């Protein structure tokens, strides 16, 4: 492999948001997988990413501190991050820095590269979704996000949908490589807890994992579950936290189904919940990809979701779950009941899901795609 590290292995900086969310999960798991392959990985963030627990060979975590000087109403994290990337680029002799989620990371990497004299460090930006569709598209970020993408040496997007959306929204002159997200299929088949820890024996388990932002339409999760629970004993597991959780809980109270809903909060390890679920619900307005849905497939759980954004690139309607128009609550409930009532159908969907996760979204295949992309960019 090319690069300046003197052997086949690269020195890579990875920048991500550390909080619960798909982009931080993908960035961290990519770093861990690359470390296992012998690359030297430097992860930079303002807190340890939630999936980084434990020891991982060749992975070094660098915490970025922020200055709380009273003059600053808003502590300038972006400057501290750029400074840290530049510092690590020099001291570790980085070949490239791979930033996840364009805002603000790609502009910080650009600034760090301007400050680094040692050698030209390559910048790769991976677009995850809301960095383009919501945050980057906001007028206050638009020009700087486009500039940072133009200045990146390589850009990847987690779905074809996101690639097309980005090129359309930003009239981007750059090419974008689609590299889908991946799942560790060995880990997402081994539930870390027993079904009996989560629900009563007779209850079907429906689950939803997200950051509970408006785009997730969590109220639809509750409405669909309400329709299902009228027909058969069932329990809804809500995992994660965010602004729309209180409204979802309130809606459940109004519908009189609070006792059938377990609000489990933030969980670092969702294998137990997914591995014991019968249905995973993802009624989002759109998803650029839907990492939680892929983790559900790998866990052998059919997904009932919306045919929106990049979700159809992950879930095949009628094969690994059912996709319905956004807001079609009756359609989603009917599909869920059909899956719960028909054992043969459920088993077929589960098996297909596991197979698709392993064949199209395996960690080893997708990490190799990233490695090949790094090589291309470094070869310049
Ligand atoms: O806005 C979010 O939902 C969070 C964001 C993230 O940082 O985790 O999620 C986006 O990136 C994930 C990982 O690539 C994708 O699986 C999610 O679909 C995407 N979210 C949206 O597009 C809404």
CSV table of N, CA and C in Angstrom, one decimal, residues 78-183:
chain,number,residue,atom,x,y,z
A,78,UNK,N,-14.3,24.0,17.0
A,78,UNK,CA,-13.7,23.7,15.7
A,78,UNK,C,-12.3,24.1,15.6
A,79,UNK,N,-11.9,25.2,16.3
A,79,UNK,CA,-10.5,25.6,16.3
A,79,UNK,C,-9.6,24.5,17.0
A,80,UNK,N,-10.2,24.1,18.2
A,80,UNK,CA,-9.4,23.1,19.0
A,80,UNK,C,-9.2,21.8,18.2
A,81,UNK,N,-10.3,21.4,17.5
A,81,UNK,CA,-10.2,20.2,16.7
A,81,UNK,C,-9.2,20.3,15.5
A,82,UNK,N,-9.3,21.5,14.8
A,82,UNK,CA,-8.3,21.7,13.7
A,82,UNK,C,-6.9,21.6,14.3
A,83,UNK,N,-6.7,22.3,15.4
A,83,UNK,CA,-5.4,22.3,16.0
A,83,UNK,C,-4.9,20.9,16.4
A,84,UNK,N,-5.8,20.1,16.9
A,84,UNK,CA,-5.5,18.7,17.3
A,84,UNK,C,-5.2,17.8,16.1
A,85,UNK,N,-6.0,18.0,15.0
A,85,UNK,CA,-5.7,17.2,13.8
A,85,UNK,C,-4.3,17.5,13.3
A,86,UNK,N,-4.0,18.8,13.3
A,86,UNK,CA,-2.7,19.2,12.8
A,86,UNK,C,-1.6,18.7,13.7
A,87,UNK,N,-1.8,18.7,15.0
A,87,UNK,CA,-0.8,18.2,15.9
A,87,UNK,C,-0.6,16.7,15.7
A,88,UNK,N,-1.7,15.9,15.6
A,88,UNK,CA,-1.5,14.5,15.4
A,88,UNK,C,-1.0,14.2,14.0
A,89,UNK,N,-1.4,15.0,13.0
A,89,UNK,CA,-0.8,14.8,11.7
A,89,UNK,C,0.7,14.9,11.7
A,90,UNK,N,1.2,15.8,12.5
A,90,UNK,CA,2.7,16.0,12.5
A,90,UNK,C,3.3,14.9,13.4
A,91,UNK,N,2.8,14.7,14.6
A,91,UNK,CA,3.5,13.8,15.5
A,91,UNK,C,3.3,12.3,15.0
A,92,UNK,N,2.2,12.0,14.4
A,92,UNK,CA,2.0,10.6,14.0
A,92,UNK,C,2.3,10.4,12.5
A,93,UNK,N,2.6,11.5,11.9
A,93,UNK,CA,2.9,11.4,10.4
A,93,UNK,C,1.7,10.8,9.7
A,94,UNK,N,0.5,11.3,9.8
A,94,UNK,CA,-0.7,10.8,9.2
A,94,UNK,C,-0.6,10.8,7.7
A,95,UNK,N,-1.0,9.7,7.1
A,95,UNK,CA,-1.2,9.7,5.6
A,95,UNK,C,-2.4,10.4,5.2
A,96,UNK,N,-3.5,10.1,6.0
A,96,UNK,CA,-4.8,10.8,5.6
A,96,UNK,C,-5.6,10.9,6.9
A,97,UNK,N,-6.5,11.9,6.8
A,97,UNK,CA,-7.5,12.0,7.8
A,97,UNK,C,-8.9,11.8,7.2
A,98,UNK,N,-9.7,10.9,7.8
A,98,UNK,CA,-11.0,10.5,7.3
A,98,UNK,C,-12.0,11.1,8.3
A,99,UNK,N,-12.8,12.1,7.8
A,99,UNK,CA,-13.8,12.7,8.7
A,99,UNK,C,-15.1,12.1,8.4
A,100,UNK,N,-15.9,11.9,9.4
A,100,UNK,CA,-17.3,11.4,9.3
A,100,UNK,C,-18.2,12.5,9.7
A,101,UNK,N,-19.2,12.8,8.8
A,101,UNK,CA,-20.2,13.8,9.0
A,101,UNK,C,-19.5,15.2,8.7
A,102,UNK,N,-19.9,15.7,7.6
A,102,UNK,CA,-19.2,16.9,7.0
A,102,UNK,C,-19.1,18.1,7.9
A,103,UNK,N,-20.2,18.3,8.7
A,103,UNK,CA,-20.2,19.5,9.5
A,103,UNK,C,-19.8,19.2,10.9
A,104,UNK,N,-18.8,19.8,11.6
A,104,UNK,CA,-17.9,20.8,11.0
A,104,UNK,C,-16.6,20.1,10.6
A,105,UNK,N,-16.6,18.7,10.6
A,105,UNK,CA,-15.3,18.0,10.6
A,105,UNK,C,-14.4,18.3,9.3
A,106,UNK,N,-15.1,18.4,8.1
A,106,UNK,CA,-14.3,18.5,6.9
A,106,UNK,C,-13.6,19.9,6.9
A,107,UNK,N,-14.2,20.9,7.4
A,107,UNK,CA,-13.6,22.2,7.3
A,107,UNK,C,-12.4,22.2,8.4
A,108,UNK,N,-12.6,21.5,9.5
A,108,UNK,CA,-11.5,21.5,10.5
A,108,UNK,C,-10.3,20.7,9.8
A,109,UNK,N,-10.6,19.7,9.1
A,109,UNK,CA,-9.5,18.9,8.5
A,109,UNK,C,-8.8,19.8,7.4
A,110,UNK,N,-9.6,20.6,6.7
A,110,UNK,CA,-9.0,21.5,5.7
A,110,UNK,C,-8.0,22.5,6.4
A,111,UNK,N,-8.5,23.1,7.5
A,111,UNK,CA,-7.7,24.0,8.2
A,111,UNK,C,-6.4,23.4,8.7
A,112,UNK,N,-6.6,22.1,9.2
A,112,UNK,CA,-5.4,21.4,9.8
A,112,UNK,C,-4.4,21.2,8.7
A,113,UNK,N,-4.9,20.8,7.5
A,113,UNK,CA,-4.0,20.5,6.4
A,113,UNK,C,-3.2,21.8,6.0
A,114,UNK,N,-3.9,23.0,6.0
A,114,UNK,CA,-3.2,24.2,5.7
A,114,UNK,C,-2.1,24.5,6.7
A,115,UNK,N,-2.3,24.0,8.0
A,115,UNK,CA,-1.3,24.3,9.0
A,115,UNK,C,-0.2,23.3,9.1
A,116,UNK,N,-0.4,22.2,8.4
A,116,UNK,CA,0.6,21.1,8.5
A,116,UNK,C,1.7,21.2,7.4
A,117,UNK,N,2.9,21.4,7.7
A,117,UNK,CA,3.9,21.6,6.7
A,117,UNK,C,4.7,20.3,6.3
A,118,UNK,N,4.6,19.3,7.1
A,118,UNK,CA,5.4,18.1,7.0
A,118,UNK,C,5.2,17.4,5.6
A,119,UNK,N,4.0,17.1,5.3
A,119,UNK,CA,3.7,16.5,4.0
A,119,UNK,C,2.2,16.7,3.7
A,120,UNK,N,1.9,16.6,2.4
A,120,UNK,CA,0.4,16.8,2.1
A,120,UNK,C,-0.4,15.7,2.6
A,121,UNK,N,-1.2,16.0,3.6
A,121,UNK,CA,-2.1,15.0,4.2
A,121,UNK,C,-3.4,15.0,3.4
A,122,UNK,N,-3.9,13.8,3.0
A,122,UNK,CA,-5.1,13.7,2.3
A,122,UNK,C,-6.3,13.8,3.2
A,123,UNK,N,-7.4,14.3,2.7
A,123,UNK,CA,-8.6,14.4,3.4
A,123,UNK,C,-9.7,13.6,2.7
A,124,UNK,N,-10.4,12.7,3.5
A,124,UNK,CA,-11.5,12.0,2.9
A,124,UNK,C,-12.7,12.4,3.8
A,125,UNK,N,-13.8,12.8,3.2
A,125,UNK,CA,-15.0,13.1,3.9
A,125,UNK,C,-16.1,12.1,3.6
A,126,UNK,N,-16.7,11.5,4.6
A,126,UNK,CA,-17.8,10.6,4.4
A,126,UNK,C,-19.1,11.3,4.9
A,127,UNK,N,-20.0,11.4,3.9
A,127,UNK,CA,-21.3,12.1,4.2
A,127,UNK,C,-22.2,11.0,4.8
A,128,UNK,N,-22.9,11.4,5.8
A,128,UNK,CA,-23.8,10.4,6.5
A,128,UNK,C,-25.3,10.7,6.3
A,129,UNK,N,-25.7,11.9,6.0
A,129,UNK,CA,-27.1,12.1,5.8
A,129,UNK,C,-27.5,13.5,6.2
A,130,UNK,N,-27.8,13.7,7.5
A,130,UNK,CA,-28.3,15.0,7.9
A,130,UNK,C,-27.2,16.1,7.8
A,131,UNK,N,-26.0,15.7,7.7
A,131,UNK,CA,-24.9,16.7,7.5
A,131,UNK,C,-25.1,17.4,6.1
A,132,UNK,N,-25.8,16.7,5.2
A,132,UNK,CA,-26.1,17.3,3.9
A,132,UNK,C,-27.6,17.7,3.8
A,133,UNK,N,-28.5,16.8,4.2
A,133,UNK,CA,-29.9,17.1,4.0
A,133,UNK,C,-30.5,18.2,4.9
A,134,UNK,N,-29.9,18.3,6.2
A,134,UNK,CA,-30.4,19.3,7.1
A,134,UNK,C,-29.4,20.4,7.5
A,135,UNK,N,-28.3,19.9,8.1
A,135,UNK,CA,-27.3,20.9,8.7
A,135,UNK,C,-26.6,21.6,7.6
A,136,UNK,N,-25.9,20.9,6.7
A,136,UNK,CA,-25.1,21.5,5.6
A,136,UNK,C,-26.0,22.3,4.7
A,137,UNK,N,-27.3,22.0,4.5
A,137,UNK,CA,-28.1,22.7,3.6
A,137,UNK,C,-28.7,24.0,4.2
A,138,UNK,N,-28.5,24.1,5.5
A,138,UNK,CA,-28.9,25.4,6.2
A,138,UNK,C,-28.1,26.5,5.6
A,139,UNK,N,-28.7,27.6,5.3
A,139,UNK,CA,-28.0,28.7,4.6
A,139,UNK,C,-26.8,29.2,5.5
A,140,UNK,N,-26.8,29.0,6.8
A,140,UNK,CA,-25.7,29.5,7.6
A,140,UNK,C,-24.4,28.5,7.4
A,141,UNK,N,-24.6,27.4,6.9
A,141,UNK,CA,-23.5,26.4,6.7
A,141,UNK,C,-23.3,26.0,5.2
A,142,UNK,N,-24.2,26.5,4.3
A,142,UNK,CA,-24.2,25.9,3.0
A,142,UNK,C,-22.8,26.2,2.3
A,143,UNK,N,-22.4,27.4,2.2
A,143,UNK,CA,-21.2,27.7,1.4
A,143,UNK,C,-19.9,27.0,2.0
A,144,UNK,N,-19.8,27.0,3.3
A,144,UNK,CA,-18.6,26.4,3.9
A,144,UNK,C,-18.7,24.9,3.8
A,145,UNK,N,-19.8,24.3,3.8
A,145,UNK,CA,-19.9,22.8,3.6
A,145,UNK,C,-19.5,22.5,2.2
A,146,UNK,N,-20.0,23.3,1.2
A,146,UNK,CA,-19.7,23.0,-0.2
A,146,UNK,C,-18.1,23.2,-0.4
A,147,UNK,N,-17.6,24.3,0.2
A,147,UNK,CA,-16.2,24.5,0.1
A,147,UNK,C,-15.4,23.4,0.6
A,148,UNK,N,-15.8,22.9,1.8
A,148,UNK,CA,-15.0,21.8,2.5
A,148,UNK,C,-15.1,20.5,1.6
A,149,UNK,N,-16.3,20.3,1.0
A,149,UNK,CA,-16.4,19.1,0.2
A,149,UNK,C,-15.5,19.2,-1.1
A,150,UNK,N,-15.5,20.4,-1.7
A,150,UNK,CA,-14.7,20.7,-2.9
A,150,UNK,C,-13.2,20.5,-2.5
A,151,UNK,N,-12.8,20.8,-1.3
A,151,UNK,CA,-11.4,20.8,-0.9
A,151,UNK,C,-11.0,19.4,-0.4
A,152,UNK,N,-11.9,18.5,-0.2
A,152,UNK,CA,-11.6,17.1,0.2
A,152,UNK,C,-10.9,16.4,-0.9
A,153,UNK,N,-10.0,15.5,-0.6
A,153,UNK,CA,-9.4,14.7,-1.7
A,153,UNK,C,-10.3,13.6,-2.2
A,154,UNK,N,-11.1,13.1,-1.3
A,154,UNK,CA,-12.1,12.1,-1.7
A,154,UNK,C,-13.4,12.3,-0.9
A,155,UNK,N,-14.5,12.0,-1.5
A,155,UNK,CA,-15.8,12.1,-0.8
A,155,UNK,C,-16.5,10.7,-0.9
A,156,UNK,N,-17.0,10.2,0.1
A,156,UNK,CA,-17.9,9.0,0.0
A,156,UNK,C,-19.3,9.4,0.6
A,157,UNK,N,-20.3,8.6,0.2
A,157,UNK,CA,-21.6,8.8,0.7
A,157,UNK,C,-22.1,7.4,1.1
A,158,UNK,N,-23.0,7.3,2.1
A,158,UNK,CA,-23.4,6.0,2.6
A,158,UNK,C,-24.5,5.3,1.8
A,159,UNK,N,-25.0,6.1,0.8
A,159,UNK,CA,-26.0,5.5,-0.1
A,159,UNK,C,-26.0,6.2,-1.4
A,160,UNK,N,-26.6,5.6,-2.4
A,160,UNK,CA,-26.8,6.3,-3.7
A,160,UNK,C,-27.7,7.5,-3.6
A,161,UNK,N,-28.7,7.3,-2.8
A,161,UNK,CA,-29.7,8.4,-2.5
A,161,UNK,C,-28.9,9.6,-2.0
A,162,UNK,N,-28.0,9.4,-1.0
A,162,UNK,CA,-27.3,10.5,-0.5
A,162,UNK,C,-26.3,11.2,-1.5
A,163,UNK,N,-25.7,10.3,-2.3
A,163,UNK,CA,-24.8,10.9,-3.3
A,163,UNK,C,-25.6,11.8,-4.2
A,164,UNK,N,-26.8,11.3,-4.7
A,164,UNK,CA,-27.6,12.1,-5.7
A,164,UNK,C,-28.1,13.4,-5.0
A,165,UNK,N,-28.5,13.2,-3.8
A,165,UNK,CA,-29.1,14.4,-3.1
A,165,UNK,C,-28.0,15.5,-2.9
A,166,UNK,N,-26.8,15.0,-2.6
A,166,UNK,CA,-25.6,16.0,-2.4
A,166,UNK,C,-25.3,16.7,-3.7
A,167,UNK,N,-25.2,15.9,-4.8
A,167,UNK,CA,-24.8,16.5,-6.0
A,167,UNK,C,-25.9,17.5,-6.5
A,168,UNK,N,-27.1,17.2,-6.2
A,168,UNK,CA,-28.3,18.0,-6.6
A,168,UNK,C,-28.2,19.3,-5.7
A,169,UNK,N,-28.2,19.1,-4.4
A,169,UNK,CA,-28.3,20.3,-3.5
A,169,UNK,C,-27.2,21.2,-3.6
A,170,UNK,N,-26.0,20.7,-3.8
A,170,UNK,CA,-24.8,21.5,-3.8
A,170,UNK,C,-24.2,21.8,-5.2
A,171,UNK,N,-24.9,21.3,-6.2
A,171,UNK,CA,-24.3,21.4,-7.6
A,171,UNK,C,-22.8,21.1,-7.6
A,172,UNK,N,-22.5,20.0,-7.0
A,172,UNK,CA,-21.1,19.7,-6.7
A,172,UNK,C,-20.4,19.2,-8.0
A,173,UNK,N,-19.2,19.7,-8.2
A,173,UNK,CA,-18.4,19.3,-9.4
A,173,UNK,C,-17.6,18.1,-9.1
A,174,UNK,N,-17.5,17.6,-7.9
A,174,UNK,CA,-16.7,16.5,-7.5
A,174,UNK,C,-17.5,15.2,-7.6
A,175,UNK,N,-16.7,14.1,-7.8
A,175,UNK,CA,-17.4,12.8,-7.9
A,175,UNK,C,-17.5,12.3,-6.4
A,176,UNK,N,-18.5,11.5,-6.2
A,176,UNK,CA,-18.7,10.9,-4.8
A,176,UNK,C,-18.8,9.4,-5.0
A,177,UNK,N,-18.0,8.7,-4.1
A,177,UNK,CA,-18.0,7.2,-4.1
A,177,UNK,C,-19.1,6.7,-3.1
A,178,UNK,N,-19.9,5.9,-3.6
A,178,UNK,CA,-20.9,5.3,-2.6
A,178,UNK,C,-20.2,4.1,-1.9
A,179,UNK,N,-20.1,4.2,-0.6
A,179,UNK,CA,-19.7,3.0,0.2
A,179,UNK,C,-20.7,2.8,1.3
A,180,UNK,N,-21.5,1.8,1.2
A,180,UNK,CA,-22.6,1.5,2.1
A,180,UNK,C,-22.0,1.3,3.5
A,181,UNK,N,-22.9,1.5,4.5
A,181,UNK,CA,-22.5,1.1,5.9
A,181,UNK,C,-22.4,-0.4,6.0
A,182,UNK,N,-21.8,-0.8,7.1
A,182,UNK,CA,-21.6,-2.3,7.3
A,182,UNK,C,-22.0,-2.7,8.7
A,183,UNK,N,-22.1,-4.0,8.9
A,183,UNK,CA,-22.4,-4.5,10.2
A,183,UNK,C,-21.5,-5.7,10.5
